[in-house]
Amino acid sequence: MKKTLFLLLSFIGAHAVNAQRSLPDKNVRIAEALQQQMTFRKEQAKAMFGHDSIAVQREFWRLDSLYQEELRHWEVINNPYFTQAKVKSSMKLDSTLVRVFDDPTKKWIDFERTLYRYNDQDLLTQQQKDTLISTTESEARTLTSFEYDQEGRMLSLLVKEYNLETGVFDERSKKEYKFPNEYTTITHLYGLNPKNGQLYKASQSTISDKPAEHWQYTEWLDLNTEGDTILGRRETRISSPLTKFSENYQWNGKDWAPMNKYHNRYDEDQNLISHVFWQNEGTQFTSSERNSYEYEEGKLTAQYYSKREHDEEAWKDIYLTHLSYNQGDTLMVEDNFNKQGEVWVQYTKSFELPSEKGVDFWRYEIRNGEMYLLGGKETTLDEMKRKTMVMDFYIQGEEKVPTYRHIYQYNGSEKRESKDVLQFWSEDTEQWLNIEKIIQSYNDQGKNILFERSSWSTLLNDWEGTFKSVREYNEAGAETLYENYTYLKESQSWLLSYKIMNEIREGFESLESYQYDYDIQKLVGTHKSLMESTNNGASGNFEIYRFATWEWDVTEENWVLEYDIRQERYEGTKYLKWVDYYNRQYPEWARNHRIKYYYRDFEEENDDVVLATDEAFGFQLMPNPATDYFRISGPAEVQELKIMKASGQQVRTYPGGESQYFIGDLSAGVYHIVLTSGSKQAVFKLLKQ
């Protein structure tokens, strides 16, 4: 007999675990969603019960599946009421029940239930969600229906809400899908018209996709209740390794107006060889501009700029730039040309040349074949070829006039500590005046550990800080500390305003962040989280995984655990084995809830069921027949109750202590109710109408 065991965790709304996702990223999203959901649950519970001290219990059932591990097989020695009943599992989610714990009564109360129904293709056809205010009355109820074509493609999705006054479900929203050809999907979205309470087509989207041709067309339309288009956009796109094209239009209320259009071409090395973009006017694209590029050995050697009017076919060249390099692949010469008639005429020339002090960059204007120096940049190097000064200048008459300069100082090598002072030349005072100072330090790995920027205060005639950051790293080069400082002008000192601490090692990562609170003049915690696994197997899946978050307690001035999610995985699979959720219940911490899934696939051998003939030792089931609920009364406490089909297939399991049991989602027919009390079991036959 073949048995396949796997377990699957999911919290509300999740149907599967994607092993390919980044677990830390995914669990951050889980924690955020859980926080939002718990806040929502507490608000509703406070309205229902007058307090928000709640926990959440979830029970999940699957169609044709077994629920408890100990029910792996039914044998006479373990259960005298059944003989050799084995069931195949379809693994389809049947229903989800959410309960809130009412602390004053110490009872779990039904809160929200979701039911799922499928067609013969195992496609979801109906989903009903009820939010309950008691075990018999619904506060809100939604019904979602799905339709498919023969190929399994969804044709429609209709959402209805239950109207308590009329007793019927009213349509609230709808999606329709049409497939006019093999590469096009048209989606209609219907919303509720507030004027008449009827659905109207609120938007329409068309997507045509031809992957083999790298072509895609999309169109979005927003409509009013009268059926008029109020907003719209169209885009045609081609995206291949050698070309990228995009053309966009926008609906202006009367016509489709052009927005933007461009076309890029690339060579086999992915170098951009041309970029064309169009101007627009009125309802059409008009003139266009083009940048063309030429390369030699992967280096850009020429760039052309051209224009073309919308009624012209030929491009008109405007500018040309030639680039030359030395043997070290450093740009040395840049020549710029204008097109005059059919002739290229050079108008500027720029190049770098070695000098006695270092390297000079010169920019010349060319007039009538003569070169006139316009300006440039002088770089001074020390014996270690490090920059000590970089000065910009321009030429006025025959004189060189400085504009800005950087003064560099070093402590040790350039990659250990450096200071960069920016100054500008005042022609009025004929002096260099300070503007900004930057101090940087680096560790042995070449990573920045200090960045400090200051600006010159003419009032104080001294430097004033503007920004400062400090970083630390572990041996692997991962950042473990980041500190941000704010400069206080009154005390002329730095204040630690923000701090992040990370601890990163194999299978473990934690993060803490703090921010300065100016009201209490202290650092307060803003976020703390921990992610942990004992192993990352060859399959890429954590076998044990934990995610926890903390919140800052202002009174205690310390971290207090908020959520602690622990997950266990089967080795070599993507399926979660179990998960524990913890949340704070003052004054102590208690497990919030634990979700377990058990599924079995069995080879069907014998579906014969033998019912017990023992008396029910004083228990009664009522009403019988039943439609939505039934109750159990008796001399002792019911510890567990199972609902079985006549074939012996288990439908679901309820814990003890229930006042009544919901069966409204079950199909009509005969069911067997098996209850356990102490060491005894009783079996009832129930007719579900």
XYZ file of C-alpha atoms in Angstrom:
689
model
C 0.000 0.000 0.000
C 1.510 3.255 -1.115
C 1.467 6.080 1.382
C 2.702 9.578 0.608
C 2.886 12.009 3.514
C 3.402 15.684 3.267
C 2.386 18.678 5.308
C 1.617 22.145 4.122
C 1.400 25.383 6.035
C -0.530 28.380 4.909
C -2.173 31.215 6.719
C -5.438 32.770 5.538
C -5.618 33.217 1.783
C -2.458 31.249 0.923
C -2.877 27.949 -0.905
C 0.722 26.892 -1.551
C 4.290 27.586 -0.549
C 6.628 28.794 -3.281
C 10.052 27.396 -2.535
C 11.694 29.587 -5.162
C 10.947 32.812 -3.296
C 13.443 34.375 -0.957
C 12.396 33.132 2.486
C 13.462 36.277 4.366
C 11.601 38.521 1.883
C 8.543 36.259 1.985
C 8.424 36.115 5.752
C 8.752 39.881 6.051
C 5.599 40.038 3.960
C 4.011 37.328 6.145
C 4.797 39.278 9.296
C 3.437 42.514 7.839
C 0.262 40.775 6.685
C -0.114 39.030 10.039
C 0.266 42.312 11.896
C -2.360 43.985 9.730
C -4.716 41.037 10.082
C -4.305 40.809 13.855
C -5.031 44.549 14.140
C -8.174 44.075 12.061
C -9.224 41.043 14.097
C -8.721 42.895 17.368
C -10.777 45.865 16.195
C -13.635 43.583 15.193
C -13.334 41.491 18.352
C -13.435 44.618 20.473
C -16.662 45.641 18.761
C -18.090 42.119 19.250
C -16.886 41.238 22.753
C -15.920 44.581 24.302
C -12.223 43.719 24.528
C -9.382 42.985 22.146
C -7.469 40.301 24.067
C -7.883 37.626 21.439
C -6.066 34.792 19.798
C -6.853 33.208 16.471
C -7.457 29.527 15.827
C -7.679 28.249 12.277
C -8.984 24.894 11.120
C -8.568 23.733 7.543
C -10.296 20.930 5.695
C -9.515 19.432 2.316
C -11.915 17.552 0.084
C -11.395 13.785 0.265
C -8.465 14.082 2.639
C -7.595 12.769 6.066
C -6.931 15.222 8.860
C -4.974 13.517 11.632
C -1.759 11.585 11.347
C -3.043 8.868 13.642
C -5.858 8.192 11.155
C -3.397 7.019 8.548
C -5.288 3.745 8.330
C -8.352 2.437 10.025
C -7.968 -1.024 11.491
C -10.141 -3.009 13.866
C -7.541 -2.844 16.611
C -7.521 0.981 16.578
C -11.126 1.690 15.696
C -13.781 -1.007 16.187
C -16.283 0.826 14.021
C -14.537 0.610 10.637
C -12.700 -2.072 8.751
C -9.976 -1.501 6.107
C -11.325 1.793 4.754
C -8.711 3.598 2.643
C -9.343 6.870 0.844
C -7.614 8.761 -1.936
C -6.824 12.432 -1.301
C -7.600 15.100 -3.922
C -5.637 17.844 -2.105
C -8.225 20.543 -2.859
C -8.949 23.085 -0.155
C -12.516 22.603 1.029
C -13.021 25.228 3.712
C -11.282 27.468 6.193
C -12.615 28.329 9.637
C -11.226 31.193 11.702
C -12.112 31.484 15.366
C -11.438 34.119 17.979
C -10.836 33.271 21.600
C -13.251 35.028 23.951
C -11.155 35.510 27.077
C -14.032 36.110 29.552
C -15.836 32.903 28.572
C -12.641 30.985 27.707
C -14.269 29.702 24.514
C -13.390 29.743 20.863
C -16.059 31.552 18.816
C -16.536 31.131 15.085
C -15.456 34.312 13.360
C -14.958 33.756 9.653
C -15.533 30.807 7.344
C -14.547 30.362 3.691
C -15.938 27.539 1.550
C -14.481 26.346 -1.769
C -16.119 24.382 -4.593
C -14.576 22.877 -7.741
C -15.642 21.528 -11.117
C -14.677 18.245 -12.790
C -11.407 19.854 -13.959
C -10.462 20.607 -10.330
C -10.862 24.327 -11.067
C -12.271 26.598 -8.380
C -15.859 27.504 -9.275
C -17.178 29.056 -6.062
C -15.772 30.683 -2.953
C -18.033 31.822 -0.125
C -16.764 33.828 2.844
C -18.891 34.452 5.933
C -17.941 36.767 8.765
C -19.952 35.697 11.798
C -21.226 37.513 14.852
C -22.479 34.281 16.375
C -22.655 30.634 15.437
C -25.994 31.145 13.701
C -25.994 34.673 12.294
C -23.806 36.168 9.565
C -22.540 39.724 9.786
C -21.172 39.790 6.248
C -21.218 37.235 3.485
C -19.596 37.279 0.071
C -19.950 34.752 -2.726
C -17.432 34.572 -5.567
C -18.219 32.470 -8.646
C -15.821 31.438 -11.425
C -16.528 30.233 -14.971
C -14.090 28.562 -17.374
C -13.976 27.456 -20.987
C -13.126 23.924 -22.133
C -9.419 24.772 -22.117
C -9.565 25.746 -18.451
C -9.238 29.475 -19.107
C -11.231 31.693 -16.769
C -14.162 33.412 -18.492
C -15.653 35.322 -15.574
C -15.309 36.112 -11.889
C -18.443 37.394 -10.148
C -18.514 38.722 -6.567
C -21.816 38.961 -4.687
C -22.694 40.217 -1.211
C -25.536 38.879 0.878
C -28.365 41.368 1.430
C -29.824 40.850 4.907
C -32.977 42.782 4.021
C -33.887 40.873 0.844
C -32.242 37.558 1.735
C -30.498 37.279 -1.655
C -26.982 37.847 -2.956
C -26.526 41.156 -4.825
C -23.857 41.542 -7.518
C -21.031 43.838 -6.470
C -18.238 43.382 -9.018
C -17.409 41.250 -12.011
C -14.541 40.392 -14.337
C -15.022 38.961 -17.819
C -12.307 37.506 -20.033
C -12.513 37.105 -23.800
C -10.036 35.407 -26.128
C -10.660 36.593 -29.730
C -7.488 34.830 -30.921
C -4.655 32.748 -29.532
C -2.517 35.720 -28.516
C -5.112 38.263 -27.284
C -6.951 38.579 -23.965
C -9.643 41.205 -23.370
C -10.663 41.880 -19.770
C -13.825 43.726 -18.762
C -14.099 44.960 -15.174
C -17.565 45.813 -13.874
C -18.225 47.988 -10.843
C -21.303 49.065 -8.923
C -23.214 52.049 -10.267
C -24.119 54.153 -7.199
C -27.116 55.642 -9.002
C -29.062 52.429 -9.659
C -27.127 49.749 -7.769
C -26.441 47.841 -11.008
C -23.138 46.705 -12.469
C -21.600 48.750 -15.267
C -18.424 48.286 -17.303
C -15.880 50.450 -15.484
C -12.731 49.496 -17.383
C -11.444 47.386 -20.242
C -7.968 46.112 -21.013
C -6.623 44.404 -24.109
C -3.322 42.532 -24.139
C -1.928 40.948 -27.292
C 1.338 39.071 -26.898
C 3.435 37.329 -29.565
C 6.555 36.091 -27.754
C 8.095 34.549 -30.879
C 8.028 37.972 -32.548
C 8.967 39.852 -29.336
C 5.826 41.946 -29.888
C 3.199 43.128 -27.401
C 0.219 45.464 -27.623
C -1.664 46.759 -24.574
C -4.666 49.036 -24.212
C -6.356 50.312 -21.020
C -9.695 52.134 -20.935
C -11.590 53.665 -18.012
C -15.293 54.313 -18.619
C -18.020 56.245 -16.829
C -21.498 54.961 -16.008
C -22.730 56.226 -19.390
C -20.255 54.025 -21.250
C -17.990 56.890 -22.371
C -14.200 56.510 -22.292
C -12.747 59.009 -19.836
C -9.146 57.752 -19.677
C -7.147 55.508 -21.958
C -3.684 54.469 -23.019
C -2.229 52.363 -25.811
C 1.251 50.971 -26.123
C 2.945 48.913 -28.818
C 6.236 47.379 -27.740
C 8.932 45.274 -29.374
C 11.674 43.945 -27.133
C 14.362 41.657 -28.527
C 18.120 41.348 -27.957
C 18.827 43.608 -30.973
C 15.952 46.094 -30.872
C 13.632 47.857 -28.430
C 10.647 49.826 -29.701
C 7.835 51.593 -27.842
C 4.964 53.740 -29.107
C 2.450 55.250 -26.653
C -0.855 57.088 -27.080
C -3.208 58.638 -24.526
C -6.940 59.332 -24.822
C -7.591 63.079 -24.493
C -11.374 62.857 -24.390
C -11.844 63.076 -28.154
C -8.888 61.452 -29.905
C -5.859 59.285 -29.298
C -2.998 61.753 -28.753
C 0.643 60.645 -29.121
C 2.694 60.550 -25.916
C 6.168 59.200 -26.689
C 7.878 56.967 -29.167
C 11.420 55.608 -29.378
C 13.421 52.928 -31.166
C 16.761 51.520 -29.959
C 19.048 49.188 -31.896
C 21.937 47.158 -30.471
C 24.845 45.175 -31.872
C 25.638 41.576 -30.916
C 27.689 42.817 -27.940
C 24.641 44.742 -26.648
C 26.239 48.091 -27.453
C 23.675 50.764 -28.309
C 24.194 51.710 -31.962
C 21.199 54.028 -32.467
C 18.511 55.742 -30.426
C 15.607 57.391 -32.253
C 12.914 59.378 -30.463
C 9.973 61.295 -31.889
C 8.390 64.639 -31.063
C 4.592 64.893 -31.086
C 2.088 67.525 -32.064
C -1.694 67.231 -32.026
C -2.748 63.731 -33.020
C 0.474 62.588 -34.699
C 4.170 62.107 -34.174
C 6.122 64.729 -36.107
C 9.869 65.303 -36.228
C 12.336 62.778 -34.912
C 15.881 62.875 -33.571
C 18.576 60.236 -33.689
C 21.797 59.496 -31.849
C 24.079 56.995 -33.607
C 27.134 55.349 -32.089
C 30.256 53.638 -33.457
C 32.618 51.343 -31.554
C 36.083 49.840 -31.901
C 37.081 46.970 -29.605
C 34.134 47.770 -27.354
C 35.048 51.461 -26.912
C 32.871 54.307 -28.184
C 34.724 56.131 -30.965
C 32.047 58.268 -32.650
C 28.632 59.725 -31.855
C 26.319 61.393 -34.404
C 23.293 63.554 -33.727
C 20.748 63.862 -36.556
C 17.224 65.213 -37.109
C 14.406 64.492 -39.534
C 11.089 66.264 -40.095
C 7.941 64.157 -40.260
C 7.562 64.734 -44.027
C 11.206 63.902 -44.789
C 12.793 60.535 -45.458
C 16.483 61.443 -45.153
C 18.250 62.245 -41.907
C 20.043 65.590 -41.537
C 23.308 65.357 -39.581
C 23.822 68.093 -36.973
C 26.692 67.191 -34.631
C 29.559 64.703 -34.588
C 31.915 63.761 -31.774
C 35.102 61.707 -32.289
C 36.758 60.012 -29.308
C 40.347 58.725 -29.081
C 42.040 56.677 -26.359
C 45.552 55.857 -25.205
C 46.857 52.346 -24.682
C 45.389 52.320 -21.183
C 41.889 52.840 -22.584
C 41.799 56.340 -21.048
C 39.918 58.955 -23.045
C 42.525 61.389 -24.349
C 40.989 63.362 -27.231
C 37.449 64.533 -27.956
C 36.724 66.313 -31.266
C 33.375 68.002 -31.886
C 32.023 68.964 -35.316
C 29.104 70.871 -36.795
C 27.642 69.953 -40.174
C 27.749 72.897 -42.538
C 26.209 71.897 -45.827
C 27.921 68.677 -46.812
C 31.082 69.360 -44.801
C 31.868 68.590 -41.176
C 33.488 71.623 -39.511
C 35.266 71.156 -36.191
C 34.326 73.695 -33.511
C 35.919 72.319 -30.297
C 38.739 70.001 -29.314
C 39.396 68.575 -25.859
C 42.239 66.364 -24.690
C 44.287 65.269 -21.696
C 48.048 65.691 -21.595
C 50.676 64.852 -18.978
C 52.181 67.875 -17.247
C 54.978 68.534 -14.810
C 52.520 68.445 -11.898
C 50.182 65.754 -13.126
C 47.549 65.707 -15.887
C 45.927 68.654 -17.658
C 42.626 68.676 -19.471
C 42.325 71.378 -22.141
C 39.321 72.495 -24.138
C 39.829 74.527 -27.316
C 37.530 76.406 -29.637
C 38.394 76.139 -33.315
C 37.724 79.156 -35.531
C 38.911 79.373 -39.134
C 41.252 76.485 -38.533
C 42.848 78.139 -35.494
C 42.678 76.711 -31.952
C 41.786 79.034 -29.072
C 41.994 77.816 -25.491
C 38.619 78.102 -23.747
C 39.451 76.526 -20.417
C 40.110 73.229 -18.763
C 41.203 71.427 -15.660
C 44.606 71.010 -14.022
C 45.286 67.972 -11.830
C 48.272 67.820 -9.482
C 49.581 64.398 -8.371
C 51.960 63.454 -5.533
C 54.762 60.883 -5.637
C 52.214 58.061 -5.171
C 50.191 59.324 -8.183
C 47.374 60.482 -5.900
C 45.425 63.630 -6.664
C 46.354 66.508 -4.380
C 44.615 69.313 -6.271
C 42.146 69.596 -9.173
C 41.455 73.127 -10.445
C 38.955 74.302 -13.080
C 39.690 77.447 -15.079
C 38.636 79.487 -18.096
C 40.550 81.846 -20.377
C 39.805 85.545 -20.360
C 41.876 87.372 -22.896
C 45.373 86.035 -22.368
C 44.880 85.129 -18.707
C 43.919 81.909 -16.999
C 41.113 82.574 -14.493
C 40.441 79.856 -11.856
C 36.876 78.978 -10.827
C 36.842 75.980 -8.445
C 39.395 73.625 -6.956
C 39.517 70.488 -4.813
C 42.316 70.082 -2.235
C 42.993 66.454 -1.234
C 44.864 65.247 1.857
C 45.566 61.653 2.907
C 46.425 59.766 6.073
C 48.176 56.637 4.892
C 47.002 55.329 1.531
C 44.190 56.869 -0.477
C 41.965 53.953 0.548
C 42.504 54.505 4.282
C 41.572 58.131 5.022
C 41.100 61.167 2.800
C 39.943 64.764 3.083
C 38.482 66.689 0.156
C 38.049 70.466 0.502
C 36.097 72.273 -2.220
C 36.900 75.967 -2.739
C 35.934 78.686 -5.213
C 37.975 81.643 -6.431
C 36.648 85.070 -5.477
C 37.617 87.612 -8.116
C 36.620 90.419 -5.739
C 38.992 89.424 -2.926
C 41.336 87.390 -5.153
C 41.271 84.599 -2.574
C 40.220 80.980 -2.380
C 37.117 80.614 -0.183
C 35.965 77.371 1.438
C 32.664 75.759 0.361
C 32.569 72.143 1.509
C 34.732 69.531 3.218
C 34.369 65.745 2.991
C 36.294 63.300 5.202
C 36.207 59.571 4.386
C 37.821 56.515 5.971
C 38.067 52.918 4.723
C 38.871 49.565 6.316
C 41.321 46.920 5.082
C 38.601 45.550 2.768
C 38.339 48.920 1.027
C 34.848 49.529 2.432
C 33.766 52.939 3.659
C 33.584 53.171 7.464
C 33.269 56.978 7.838
C 31.701 59.680 5.696
C 31.556 63.195 7.116
C 30.471 66.292 5.192
C 30.697 69.873 6.450
C 29.963 73.281 4.969
C 31.769 76.544 5.628
C 29.994 79.046 7.869
C 30.934 82.650 7.086
C 29.190 83.698 10.306
C 31.321 81.437 12.514
C 34.300 81.490 10.176
C 34.503 77.748 10.745
C 33.161 74.424 9.500
C 29.623 73.264 10.370
C 28.623 69.634 9.969
C 25.829 68.681 7.551
C 25.979 64.866 7.376
C 27.870 62.022 9.021
C 27.636 58.238 8.782
C 29.603 55.400 10.392
C 29.633 51.787 9.182
C 31.065 48.489 10.414
C 31.431 45.132 8.633
C 32.085 41.506 9.509
C 34.897 39.381 8.098
C 32.751 38.413 5.103
C 32.281 42.070 4.199
C 28.601 42.272 5.202
C 27.504 45.484 6.903
C 26.778 44.976 10.612
C 26.368 48.579 11.789
C 25.130 51.808 10.249
C 24.916 55.058 12.226
C 23.566 58.373 10.984
C 24.415 61.615 12.783
C 22.769 65.042 12.794
C 24.817 68.163 13.496
C 23.585 70.377 16.347
C 24.565 73.969 15.597
C 23.815 75.160 19.138
C 26.363 72.823 20.729
C 28.465 72.376 17.569
C 28.406 68.612 18.077
C 27.115 65.466 16.374
C 23.950 63.694 17.595
C 23.329 60.014 16.850
C 19.909 60.199 15.140
C 19.525 56.805 13.458
C 21.111 53.403 13.970
C 20.834 49.992 12.313
C 22.538 46.856 13.628
C 22.770 43.632 11.635
C 24.082 40.237 12.626
C 24.646 38.012 9.629
C 26.073 34.510 9.591
C 25.215 31.201 7.949
C 21.553 30.422 8.539
C 20.994 33.476 10.736
C 20.206 37.141 10.218
C 18.950 39.734 12.683
C 18.205 43.436 12.341
C 17.636 46.200 14.884
C 16.903 49.843 14.097
C 16.691 52.874 16.390
C 15.698 56.489 15.868
C 16.242 59.530 18.066
C 13.065 60.822 19.721
C 13.484 64.563 20.219
C 10.556 64.704 22.679
C 12.200 62.399 25.216
C 15.743 63.024 23.873
C 16.599 59.338 23.617
C 17.064 56.646 21.023
C 13.970 54.453 20.713
C 13.602 51.195 18.843
C 11.709 51.221 15.551
C 12.193 47.667 14.257
C 13.724 44.381 15.347
C 13.496 41.088 13.503
C 15.237 37.732 13.374
C 15.418 35.089 10.652
C 16.977 31.733 11.377
C 17.444 28.279 9.870
C 19.430 25.286 11.007
C 20.352 24.223 7.507
C 20.005 25.127 3.866
C 19.884 21.785 2.086
C 20.899 20.922 -1.440
C 17.322 21.524 -2.532
C 17.640 25.164 -1.514
C 14.935 24.858 1.135
C 15.309 25.553 4.841
C 14.511 22.508 6.942
C 13.980 24.559 10.095
C 13.068 28.208 9.816
C 12.150 30.910 12.316
C 11.001 34.482 11.893
C 10.409 36.781 14.857
C 9.677 40.474 15.335
C 9.811 42.730 18.380
C 8.221 46.039 19.280
C 9.695 48.752 21.473
C 8.275 49.155 24.974
C 8.537 52.862 25.791
C 7.990 52.292 29.516
C 10.608 49.561 29.894
C 12.859 51.119 27.220
C 13.508 47.688 25.815
C 12.371 45.271 23.127
C 9.297 43.081 23.709
C 8.600 40.057 21.528
C 5.680 40.659 19.179
C 5.515 37.661 16.820
C 7.524 34.472 16.746
C 6.844 32.241 13.746
C 8.598 28.877 13.667
C 8.413 26.605 10.686
C 9.710 23.093 10.174
C 10.215 21.576 6.742
C 10.630 18.095 5.411
C 14.151 17.492 4.205
C 14.445 17.830 0.458
C 10.913 19.173 -0.070
C 9.296 22.570 -0.231
C 6.455 21.693 2.115
C 6.194 23.115 5.612
C 5.688 20.614 8.392
C 4.304 22.881 11.097
C 4.284 26.472 12.231
C 3.768 28.166 15.583
C 2.537 31.734 15.892
C 3.106 33.619 19.132
C 1.699 36.989 20.095
C 1.740 38.902 23.308
C -0.881 38.193 25.981
C -0.006 40.379 28.968
C 1.671 39.728 31.311
C 3.132 36.583 29.738
C 3.716 35.131 26.330
C 1.644 32.246 25.058
C 1.414 30.363 21.825
C -1.170 32.139 19.701
C -2.020 29.279 17.439
C -0.465 26.319 15.747
C -1.543 25.062 12.354
C -0.970 21.496 11.232
C -1.890 19.919 7.909
C -1.934 16.184 7.339
C -2.550 14.720 3.897
C -2.364 11.153 2.701
C -2.570 9.587 -0.711
C -3.823 5.981 -0.508
C -4.337 3.258 -3.006
C -7.992 2.350 -2.695
C -8.293 -1.275 -1.546
C -11.571 -1.652 0.324
C -14.346 0.849 0.773
C -16.583 -1.377 2.898
C -17.707 0.254 6.116
C -19.054 -1.619 9.132
C -21.011 0.592 11.531
C -20.869 -0.022 15.263
C -23.881 -1.466 16.984
C -22.984 -0.160 20.465
C -25.457 2.178 22.081
C -24.523 5.835 22.087
C -23.944 5.734 25.906
C -26.388 8.576 26.560
C -25.527 11.064 23.771
C -28.135 12.527 21.425
C -27.826 14.224 18.005
C -30.416 16.839 16.979
C -31.970 17.902 14.706
C -31.915 14.949 12.361
C -32.381 15.549 9.423
C -30.335 18.791 9.551
C -29.665 21.588 7.048
C -26.954 23.913 8.404
C -26.115 22.873 11.980
C -26.587 19.986 14.390
C -26.028 19.747 18.138
C -24.761 16.988 20.438
C -25.992 16.622 24.008
C -24.970 14.009 26.535
C -23.772 13.154 30.032
C -20.070 13.780 29.351
C -17.795 16.087 27.385
C -17.201 15.384 23.688
C -13.471 15.335 23.062
C -13.572 14.930 19.292
C -16.185 14.638 16.556
C -15.667 13.352 13.009
C -18.000 13.570 10.029
C -17.711 10.639 7.600
C -19.305 9.907 4.276
C -21.229 6.657 3.913
C -18.247 5.296 1.965
C -16.044 5.676 5.041
C -14.305 8.757 3.744
C -13.665 11.358 6.417
C -14.955 14.847 5.643
C -13.682 16.813 8.626
C -12.838 16.783 12.319
C -14.091 19.087 15.087
C -12.500 19.505 18.523
C -14.586 18.980 21.619
C -16.481 21.637 23.486
C -18.574 22.820 20.520
C -22.121 23.984 21.101
C -23.130 23.119 17.534
C -21.478 21.885 14.351
C -21.717 23.521 10.941
C -22.629 21.332 7.930
C -24.259 23.926 5.676
C -21.536 23.550 3.047
C -21.851 19.739 2.768
C -23.713 18.058 -0.047
C -27.082 16.485 0.736
C -26.926 12.806 1.701
C -26.236 10.356 4.509
C -23.255 10.965 6.837
C -21.923 9.133 9.871
C -21.048 11.196 12.932
C -18.317 9.630 15.104
C -17.808 11.213 18.521
C -15.198 10.358 21.131
C -15.760 10.813 24.856
C -13.137 9.406 27.171
C -12.304 5.881 26.020
C -15.632 5.381 24.234
C -16.911 6.213 20.772
C -20.439 6.584 19.427
C -21.637 6.609 15.808
C -24.795 8.360 14.560
C -26.336 8.306 11.116
C -27.212 11.862 9.977
C -29.355 12.863 7.004
C -28.067 16.137 5.531
C -30.796 17.978 3.589
